[in-house]
Amino acid sequence: MLSQALKSLLRPDKRVVVLTGAGISTESGVPTFRGEDGLWKKFKPEELATFDAFISNPQLVWEWYEYRRKLISEVKPNPAHHSLVKMEDFFEDFHLITQNVDGLHQKAGSKKVIELHGNIKRNKCIKCGREFEELEFSSKEIPPKCTCGGMLRPDVVWFGEMLPAQAINEAFKVSSLCDIFFSIGTSAIVYPAAHLPVVAKQGGAYLVEINIERTELSNLADEVFLGKAGEILPEIAKVIREA
Ligand code: BV8
Ligand code: ZN
């Protein structure tokens, strides 16, 4: 099911970049942002995942993240995440960029992960910026307060907020230089992440998309695999092992 063109590129010396989105975690049981089982149907993520929503209703937004953190703490990586660990070991120059905040790539054993949108496990103070990995104290208040008195928020990138500069700069750099770019389980509509495959293509990369449906990116891709990441990636990892 892989084209000869892609098979001939799957060599250790090729520079590979992978971009993942919520679709790679669905088979672990994490609902996507926009699918029919999208998070919290009554709200659009764009309405809840914003600083304004948090300031106008900190309890609601904090509870939403607590609900998601609990859900994520109970799920485990799926074959798609594990295949990417094998690919990281196979290619000398491999970068994994994720839009996800669920930490499942790290849980699966991926060593180098560029987290564009932060990590749902981490919190930070909106006043002094101090970061708190897991909640180091069980404060009764919702949301909890920092030692400086400031309110804590999830350390994720909300809509309208800048992405961590180091992460997005590195992501653009490696995407512009790679030989193969895999866009996996993302609807490719959230910017600036959605621009990365375009930059890769402009840099001469072979663009591969893996998704259960076609997206805005499909027409630009050199190869589109329509199907589940948890089934397709192990196939690709198998071809690599036999290479
Ligand atoms: C920025 C963290 C500006 C939070 C996330 C108007 C007003 C304000 C901003 C904008 C605007 N118009 C445009 C923007 C920019 C905005 C944007 O792009 N909006 C979109 C909606 C148009 N972007 C931003 O605001 C970004 N910041 O631009 O800053 C700025 C500029 C200068 C100076 C100051 C500021 C910040 C974006 C980051 C937002 N945070 N997450 C949280 O998680 O709570 S984004 C959120 O969406 C998640 O990270 C998610 O990963 C991401 C992208 O969605 P996907 O991952 O693609 O998930 P989705 O559900 O959409 O798709 C899943 C896909 O998987 C589907 O295609 C499905 O078919 C597929 N799938 C399902 N199952 C499988 C599968 N594929 C394979 N196998 C399966 N089994
Ligand atoms: Zn503080």
Short mmCIF file of C-alpha atoms and ligand atoms in Angstrom, two decimals:
data_model
loop_
_atom_site.label_atom_id
_atom_site.label_comp_id
_atom_site.label_asym_id
_atom_site.label_seq_id
_atom_site.Cartn_x
_atom_site.Cartn_y
_atom_site.Cartn_z
CA MET A 1 0.00 0.00 0.00
CA LEU A 2 3.06 2.29 0.14
CA SER A 3 4.09 3.74 -3.21
CA GLN A 4 7.49 2.84 -4.66
CA ALA A 5 8.39 6.53 -4.33
CA LEU A 6 7.79 6.50 -0.57
CA LYS A 7 9.44 3.09 -0.09
CA SER A 8 12.59 4.37 -1.81
CA LEU A 9 12.66 7.35 0.59
CA LEU A 10 12.40 5.29 3.78
CA ARG A 11 16.16 5.14 4.32
CA PRO A 12 18.00 5.96 7.61
CA ASP A 13 19.85 8.92 6.08
CA LYS A 14 16.62 10.73 5.10
CA ARG A 15 15.57 13.73 7.25
CA VAL A 16 12.06 13.07 8.54
CA VAL A 17 9.59 15.38 10.30
CA VAL A 18 6.26 14.25 11.73
CA LEU A 19 3.39 16.57 12.75
CA THR A 20 0.62 15.01 14.81
CA GLY A 21 -2.79 16.26 15.88
CA ALA A 22 -5.68 15.06 18.02
CA GLY A 23 -6.44 12.25 15.52
CA ILE A 24 -3.41 10.23 16.61
CA SER A 25 -4.82 10.00 20.15
CA THR A 26 -8.42 9.06 19.29
CA GLU A 27 -7.57 5.33 19.25
CA SER A 28 -6.29 5.78 22.79
CA GLY A 29 -9.73 7.10 23.72
CA VAL A 30 -8.99 10.84 23.72
CA PRO A 31 -11.79 12.70 21.88
CA THR A 32 -10.68 15.04 19.08
CA PHE A 33 -11.30 18.73 19.05
CA ARG A 34 -13.70 18.82 16.16
CA GLY A 35 -14.91 15.31 15.49
CA GLU A 36 -18.49 14.16 16.22
CA ASP A 37 -17.26 13.03 19.64
CA GLY A 38 -15.56 16.42 19.97
CA LEU A 39 -14.73 17.65 23.41
CA TRP A 40 -17.62 18.99 25.41
CA LYS A 41 -20.26 19.22 22.69
CA LYS A 42 -22.09 22.19 24.20
CA PHE A 43 -19.04 24.42 23.73
CA LYS A 44 -16.78 24.97 20.74
CA PRO A 45 -13.13 24.53 21.84
CA GLU A 46 -12.43 27.94 20.35
CA GLU A 47 -14.90 29.34 22.92
CA LEU A 48 -13.40 27.57 25.94
CA ALA A 49 -9.70 27.35 25.09
CA THR A 50 -9.12 31.11 25.29
CA PHE A 51 -7.69 33.44 27.93
CA ASP A 52 -10.88 35.55 27.87
CA ALA A 53 -13.04 32.48 28.59
CA PHE A 54 -10.72 31.65 31.51
CA ILE A 55 -10.84 35.18 32.96
CA SER A 56 -14.60 35.47 32.58
CA ASN A 57 -15.27 32.00 33.99
CA PRO A 58 -12.14 30.50 35.61
CA GLN A 59 -14.05 27.72 37.38
CA LEU A 60 -15.72 26.44 34.16
CA VAL A 61 -12.48 26.44 32.17
CA TRP A 62 -10.48 24.93 35.05
CA GLU A 63 -13.11 22.15 35.47
CA TRP A 64 -12.96 21.45 31.71
CA TYR A 65 -9.21 20.93 31.94
CA GLU A 66 -9.56 18.83 35.11
CA TYR A 67 -12.08 16.65 33.22
CA ARG A 68 -9.63 16.27 30.33
CA ARG A 69 -6.62 15.66 32.64
CA LYS A 70 -8.53 12.85 34.39
CA LEU A 71 -9.54 11.33 31.05
CA ILE A 72 -5.96 11.57 29.74
CA SER A 73 -4.49 10.07 32.96
CA GLU A 74 -6.54 6.90 32.27
CA VAL A 75 -5.54 6.37 28.62
CA LYS A 76 -2.38 4.89 27.17
CA PRO A 77 -0.47 5.32 23.91
CA ASN A 78 -1.76 3.31 20.94
CA PRO A 79 0.14 1.51 18.10
CA ALA A 80 0.43 4.82 16.22
CA HIS A 81 2.45 6.38 19.06
CA HIS A 82 4.60 3.25 19.38
CA SER A 83 5.34 3.19 15.63
CA LEU A 84 6.65 6.75 15.83
CA VAL A 85 9.09 5.64 18.55
CA LYS A 86 10.43 2.99 16.14
CA MET A 87 10.72 5.60 13.38
CA GLU A 88 12.62 7.93 15.72
CA ASP A 89 15.15 5.12 16.32
CA PHE A 90 15.44 4.26 12.60
CA PHE A 91 16.04 7.72 11.07
CA GLU A 92 19.24 9.56 11.96
CA ASP A 93 17.53 12.93 11.61
CA PHE A 94 13.95 12.66 12.97
CA HIS A 95 11.77 15.34 14.58
CA LEU A 96 8.32 14.82 16.13
CA ILE A 97 6.17 17.95 16.37
CA THR A 98 2.82 17.66 18.12
CA GLN A 99 -0.21 19.92 18.52
CA ASN A 100 -1.46 17.62 21.24
CA VAL A 101 -1.22 18.45 24.92
CA ASP A 102 -1.86 14.89 26.17
CA GLY A 103 1.79 13.83 26.58
CA LEU A 104 1.07 10.42 24.97
CA HIS A 105 4.12 10.61 22.67
CA GLN A 106 6.43 10.91 25.70
CA LYS A 107 4.47 8.15 27.49
CA ALA A 108 5.09 5.88 24.45
CA GLY A 109 8.85 6.56 24.66
CA SER A 110 9.41 9.30 22.06
CA LYS A 111 12.51 11.05 23.29
CA LYS A 112 12.43 14.36 21.44
CA VAL A 113 8.95 15.91 21.20
CA ILE A 114 8.30 19.50 20.15
CA GLU A 115 5.07 20.47 21.97
CA LEU A 116 3.61 23.39 20.02
CA HIS A 117 0.58 23.87 22.27
CA GLY A 118 2.02 23.09 25.71
CA ASN A 119 1.13 20.19 28.00
CA ILE A 120 -2.15 19.75 29.88
CA LYS A 121 -0.38 18.24 32.93
CA ARG A 122 1.56 21.46 33.58
CA ASN A 123 0.06 24.59 35.19
CA LYS A 124 1.43 28.12 35.45
CA CYS A 125 0.63 31.22 37.45
CA ILE A 126 -1.04 34.00 35.41
CA LYS A 127 0.72 36.57 37.62
CA CYS A 128 4.35 35.48 38.06
CA GLY A 129 4.50 32.75 35.39
CA ARG A 130 5.81 30.12 37.81
CA GLU A 131 5.26 26.62 36.43
CA PHE A 132 3.85 23.72 38.45
CA GLU A 133 4.33 20.24 36.94
CA GLU A 134 1.71 18.10 38.66
CA LEU A 135 -0.34 19.95 41.23
CA GLU A 136 2.18 20.00 44.06
CA PHE A 137 -0.44 20.90 46.60
CA SER A 138 -4.12 20.16 46.95
CA SER A 139 -5.47 23.68 47.16
CA LYS A 140 -9.18 23.73 47.84
CA GLU A 141 -9.75 26.81 45.68
CA ILE A 142 -10.88 26.39 42.05
CA PRO A 143 -8.70 27.38 40.25
CA PRO A 144 -5.84 27.01 42.79
CA LYS A 145 -3.68 30.00 43.71
CA CYS A 146 0.09 30.36 43.31
CA THR A 147 2.27 31.19 46.32
CA CYS A 148 2.29 34.76 44.98
CA GLY A 149 -1.52 34.87 45.12
CA GLY A 150 -1.97 34.71 41.34
CA MET A 151 -4.47 32.28 39.80
CA LEU A 152 -3.13 29.08 38.21
CA ARG A 153 -4.02 28.17 34.59
CA PRO A 154 -3.23 25.12 32.45
CA ASP A 155 0.12 25.61 30.68
CA VAL A 156 -1.37 25.17 27.21
CA VAL A 157 -1.53 27.61 24.28
CA TRP A 158 -5.05 29.04 23.95
CA PHE A 159 -6.56 30.46 20.77
CA GLY A 160 -5.22 33.95 20.16
CA GLU A 161 -2.07 33.20 22.21
CA MET A 162 1.47 32.98 20.91
CA LEU A 163 3.08 29.57 20.66
CA PRO A 164 6.31 29.00 22.64
CA ALA A 165 8.89 30.77 20.44
CA GLN A 166 11.61 28.12 20.76
CA ALA A 167 9.20 25.32 19.81
CA ILE A 168 7.62 27.01 16.77
CA ASN A 169 10.96 28.35 15.48
CA GLU A 170 12.55 24.89 15.67
CA ALA A 171 9.43 23.38 14.06
CA PHE A 172 9.64 25.73 11.06
CA LYS A 173 13.38 25.20 10.71
CA VAL A 174 13.30 21.38 10.63
CA SER A 175 10.15 21.39 8.43
CA SER A 176 11.85 23.58 5.80
CA LEU A 177 14.88 21.23 5.65
CA CYS A 178 13.32 17.76 5.72
CA ASP A 179 13.09 15.12 2.95
CA ILE A 180 9.82 13.53 4.14
CA PHE A 181 7.03 15.28 6.13
CA PHE A 182 4.25 13.18 7.67
CA SER A 183 1.04 15.03 8.68
CA ILE A 184 -0.85 12.60 10.92
CA GLY A 185 -4.33 12.93 12.48
CA THR A 186 -4.72 16.65 12.06
CA SER A 187 -7.46 18.61 10.31
CA ALA A 188 -4.74 21.08 9.29
CA ILE A 189 -6.84 24.15 10.09
CA VAL A 190 -5.16 25.46 13.24
CA TYR A 191 -2.38 27.94 12.51
CA PRO A 192 0.57 28.37 12.66
CA ALA A 193 0.92 24.53 12.98
CA ALA A 194 -1.05 24.01 9.75
CA HIS A 195 1.59 26.02 7.90
CA LEU A 196 4.37 23.53 8.68
CA PRO A 197 3.49 20.96 5.96
CA VAL A 198 3.26 23.79 3.41
CA VAL A 199 6.73 25.01 4.37
CA ALA A 200 8.03 21.43 4.12
CA LYS A 201 6.55 21.05 0.63
CA GLN A 202 8.06 24.39 -0.44
CA GLY A 203 11.40 23.08 0.83
CA GLY A 204 11.12 20.09 -1.51
CA ALA A 205 9.90 17.49 1.00
CA TYR A 206 7.79 14.48 0.02
CA LEU A 207 4.50 15.22 1.85
CA VAL A 208 2.56 12.27 3.30
CA GLU A 209 -0.84 12.63 5.01
CA ILE A 210 -2.45 9.99 7.24
CA ASN A 211 -6.07 10.70 8.18
CA ILE A 212 -9.44 8.93 8.25
CA GLU A 213 -10.77 11.63 5.90
CA ARG A 214 -9.38 14.11 3.39
CA THR A 215 -8.43 17.55 4.73
CA GLU A 216 -7.42 20.99 3.46
CA LEU A 217 -3.93 19.55 3.03
CA SER A 218 -4.79 16.48 0.95
CA ASN A 219 -4.50 18.19 -2.44
CA LEU A 220 -1.00 19.36 -1.62
CA ALA A 221 0.16 15.95 -0.34
CA ASP A 222 2.25 13.60 -2.52
CA GLU A 223 0.63 10.61 -0.82
CA VAL A 224 -2.59 10.37 1.23
CA PHE A 225 -3.34 7.30 3.35
CA LEU A 226 -7.06 7.29 4.18
CA GLY A 227 -7.40 5.23 7.33
CA LYS A 228 -6.59 4.99 11.01
CA ALA A 229 -3.13 6.09 12.14
CA GLY A 230 -3.08 3.10 14.52
CA GLU A 231 -3.30 0.75 11.52
CA ILE A 232 -1.28 2.62 8.89
CA LEU A 233 1.75 3.64 10.94
CA PRO A 234 2.56 0.05 12.05
CA GLU A 235 2.50 -0.90 8.34
CA ILE A 236 5.02 1.86 7.57
CA ALA A 237 7.15 0.85 10.57
CA LYS A 238 7.12 -2.74 9.25
CA VAL A 239 8.40 -1.65 5.82
CA ILE A 240 11.14 0.29 7.59
CA ARG A 241 12.15 -2.74 9.66
CA GLU A 242 12.43 -4.84 6.50
CA ALA A 243 14.38 -2.11 4.68
C1 BV8 B 1 -2.13 32.34 17.23
C2 BV8 B 1 -4.25 23.70 23.16
C3 BV8 B 1 -2.09 34.61 17.21
C4 BV8 B 1 -5.42 24.02 24.01
C5 BV8 B 1 -4.87 24.30 20.89
C6 BV8 B 1 -9.57 34.36 15.00
C7 BV8 B 1 -9.34 34.77 16.31
C8 BV8 B 1 -8.20 34.37 17.03
C9 BV8 B 1 -7.27 33.53 16.43
C10 BV8 B 1 -7.53 33.13 15.12
C11 BV8 B 1 -8.65 33.52 14.40
N1 BV8 B 1 -8.59 32.95 13.17
C12 BV8 B 1 -7.46 32.20 13.08
C13 BV8 B 1 -6.80 32.31 14.24
C14 BV8 B 1 -5.57 31.69 14.56
C15 BV8 B 1 -5.91 30.47 15.43
C16 BV8 B 1 -6.47 29.41 14.51
O1 BV8 B 1 -5.73 28.82 13.74
N2 BV8 B 1 -7.80 29.15 14.61
C17 BV8 B 1 -8.39 28.13 13.77
C18 BV8 B 1 -9.58 27.50 14.50
C19 BV8 B 1 -8.80 28.76 12.43
N3 BV8 B 1 -4.65 30.05 15.99
C20 BV8 B 1 -4.31 30.53 17.20
O2 BV8 B 1 -5.03 31.23 17.89
C21 BV8 B 1 -2.92 30.14 17.64
N4 BV8 B 1 -2.26 31.33 18.07
O3 BV8 B 1 -2.43 32.32 16.07
O4 BV8 B 1 -1.66 33.43 17.83
C22 BV8 B 1 -1.09 35.61 17.52
C23 BV8 B 1 -0.22 36.03 16.52
C24 BV8 B 1 0.67 37.01 16.81
C25 BV8 B 1 0.71 37.55 18.11
C26 BV8 B 1 -0.16 37.09 19.11
C27 BV8 B 1 -1.07 36.10 18.82
C28 BV8 B 1 -2.98 29.19 18.83
C29 BV8 B 1 -3.54 27.87 18.35
C30 BV8 B 1 -3.39 26.85 19.48
C31 BV8 B 1 -4.73 26.63 20.13
N5 BV8 B 1 -4.60 25.55 21.12
N6 BV8 B 1 -4.73 23.36 21.83
C32 BV8 B 1 -6.14 22.76 24.41
O5 BV8 B 1 -5.79 21.67 23.91
O6 BV8 B 1 -7.05 22.91 25.22
S1 BV8 B 1 -5.37 23.87 19.33
C33 BV8 B 1 -6.22 22.41 19.35
O7 BV8 B 1 -6.52 22.19 17.99
C34 BV8 B 1 -5.47 21.17 19.77
O8 BV8 B 1 -4.10 21.39 20.04
C35 BV8 B 1 -5.59 20.29 18.51
O9 BV8 B 1 -4.58 19.38 18.42
C36 BV8 B 1 -5.47 21.36 17.54
C37 BV8 B 1 -5.62 21.15 16.11
O10 BV8 B 1 -6.70 20.38 15.90
P1 BV8 B 1 -6.35 18.89 15.39
O11 BV8 B 1 -5.21 18.38 16.20
O12 BV8 B 1 -6.21 18.92 13.92
O13 BV8 B 1 -7.58 18.14 15.88
P2 BV8 B 1 -8.97 18.10 15.13
O14 BV8 B 1 -9.97 17.55 16.07
O15 BV8 B 1 -9.20 19.41 14.47
O16 BV8 B 1 -8.72 17.05 13.95
C38 BV8 B 1 -8.49 15.69 14.24
C39 BV8 B 1 -8.15 15.08 12.91
O17 BV8 B 1 -7.82 13.71 13.12
C40 BV8 B 1 -9.33 15.09 11.95
O18 BV8 B 1 -8.87 15.50 10.67
C41 BV8 B 1 -9.78 13.62 11.91
O19 BV8 B 1 -10.26 13.26 10.62
C42 BV8 B 1 -8.49 12.90 12.19
N7 BV8 B 1 -8.64 11.59 12.84
C43 BV8 B 1 -9.55 11.21 13.78
N8 BV8 B 1 -9.30 9.93 14.15
C44 BV8 B 1 -8.21 9.52 13.46
C45 BV8 B 1 -7.78 10.57 12.63
N9 BV8 B 1 -6.72 10.46 11.80
C46 BV8 B 1 -6.05 9.27 11.80
N10 BV8 B 1 -6.40 8.22 12.57
C47 BV8 B 1 -7.46 8.31 13.41
N11 BV8 B 1 -7.80 7.24 14.16
ZN ZN B 2 2.66 33.31 41.04
#
